[in-house]
Amino acid sequence: MTGSLTVTKVGNGLVKRIDQVLFSLPRTYLAAGILSIQALLFYAYSISGVWVPLGIFYLLNLYFAAKYLGARFSFILAFVAATGKTLIKVGFYPDDALWWHAQWQFVSTLSIYTLFCYLMNAQLSGRRHAEEALDKLSKLNEAIITNADSGIMVFRDDGECLIANYAAARILGCPLDRLYGLNYKDDATWFMQRLLAAGREAMRSGEERKFTAKLCTVAGRDVWCATSIRQIKRADTSYMLMVFTDISAYKESEDARQRADKETAVALARAGVAERKLLSISEETQQRIGRELHDDLGQLLTGVAFMSEVLFQKLKDAGIEEMRDASKITMLVNEAMSRTRLLAHGLYPAELGEKGLCRMMEKFAGYVEGIYRIDCDFYCQPGCQIEGSDVAINLFRITQEAVSNAVKHGHAKHVELRVVNSPSNRMMVEILDDGCGITDAKASESAGLGMRTMRYRAELLGAALEVGARDSGGTRVAVTLPVLH
């Protein structure tokens, strides 16, 4: 089987070479040659007579005429051949040819030769169209390979390079002629050992090899390439197809993106530290102001209240009319002391760590009623207990901000504070009011400092913050803690 395939390949190659030589000759030379062959056939026929079968040679000459000179010349030659054979038979062998024999031979011979020319021309025309289409396709493939952005190289089984495009020369940094001189079976010709090793492994195993690596070119420049190497089998011959794409620009942009991501992560981490520090400073400042209000200003107001009370008693004992003014001063000072105490407790919830969030929020409800003169209810579901001072202080500050927004922006007259279990059995703190409410769009787009602080405190706890309008009117703020709380 292998021997027959080899003989066929050799024969096809010989026919192609002969065709190339004959098609390269001028048509007049070819016509003269074919007419000379026809004249020799006439001469042989005149000598040998009808007893020597020369018909096959006539048909071969017609085939050459149709193939190399076209259909018109072949039909003319068929008429000349039929006429010549008839005249030779009548002229050289008159005793064997009656008048109707000559007419019959001319008609039959011309019909056979004409039919043969028609069939040969039809077959050659179809073959010619197929060869032209194949040639166009081959040129298109060659143009695609030549102009491809990826480097493409093809090697025969014996190691010789058959195809190499300009992109391969550009990526590898060497002339195209040098690539055609490569042989993957000869180490001395190769300058990129990783490609050589991968190519040999692909040819040995028959499996495709894909990898992305930095390759060193002839000029010593490093190029990132995505490479694919595989074996292609055609008949009894194997080829190695090597395709590599320069992805250096992509790698550079990817490295830049990764560096930007790292820098962004560092910046976000620093921003988080700054925000936590800011909250810590804010918390410390509020606690300090609360302590000073309670310890300093509260003590001064207590002294003023005591002195005004003494003054009131003295004026009363003396029966002086201004004792009523002294009494009003004492009342106002006591009111100021009460409000200062409530304000100090809001800024510095000292009982938060000792008595817990629920107890502090209950006292905060009273503080809201005393300061803002509105109704404020508190409800704590039995069994709900908030553990951890950091969790409690952040929830308390969120509650303070939500109540402040309800009074200042929502103009609420009634606020309800709730500590309950959510439907998913997670701890939840709710602040409900009957104010003018807030739309979902405003809640999501809110960029106020208070809203941002609330969201950040919730994120610190890993909690979910929900701000939205209530169906019955007003606003609902809910902080749902993670399961661990």
Tab-separated table of C-alpha atoms in Angstrom, residues 15 56 73 92 121 125 164-165 177 192 211 241 255 292 360 365 397 414 454-455 460 465:
chain	number	residue	atom	x	y	z
A	15	VAL	CA	2.915	15.078	-14.747
A	56	ILE	CA	-5.118	5.207	-29.755
A	73	PHE	CA	-8.086	23.585	-31.947
A	92	PHE	CA	-3.188	4.548	-51.094
A	121	ASN	CA	-12.935	19.284	-23.204
A	125	SER	CA	-12.822	22.405	-18.341
A	164	ALA	CA	6.855	30.726	8.389
A	165	ASN	CA	5.048	34.071	8.304
A	177	ASP	CA	15.071	33.395	5.913
A	192	MET	CA	14.577	29.120	21.693
A	211	PHE	CA	1.413	27.253	27.468
A	241	LEU	CA	2.021	23.280	13.570
A	255	ASP	CA	0.237	43.727	35.600
A	292	GLU	CA	-17.389	67.508	81.162
A	360	MET	CA	-29.722	52.150	77.736
A	365	ALA	CA	-36.464	56.813	74.935
A	397	ARG	CA	-25.081	55.586	67.844
A	414	HIS	CA	-43.979	59.565	67.577
A	454	MET	CA	-24.770	54.831	59.936
A	455	ARG	CA	-23.859	52.616	56.977
A	460	LEU	CA	-18.151	47.401	60.971
A	465	LEU	CA	-28.767	48.452	57.242
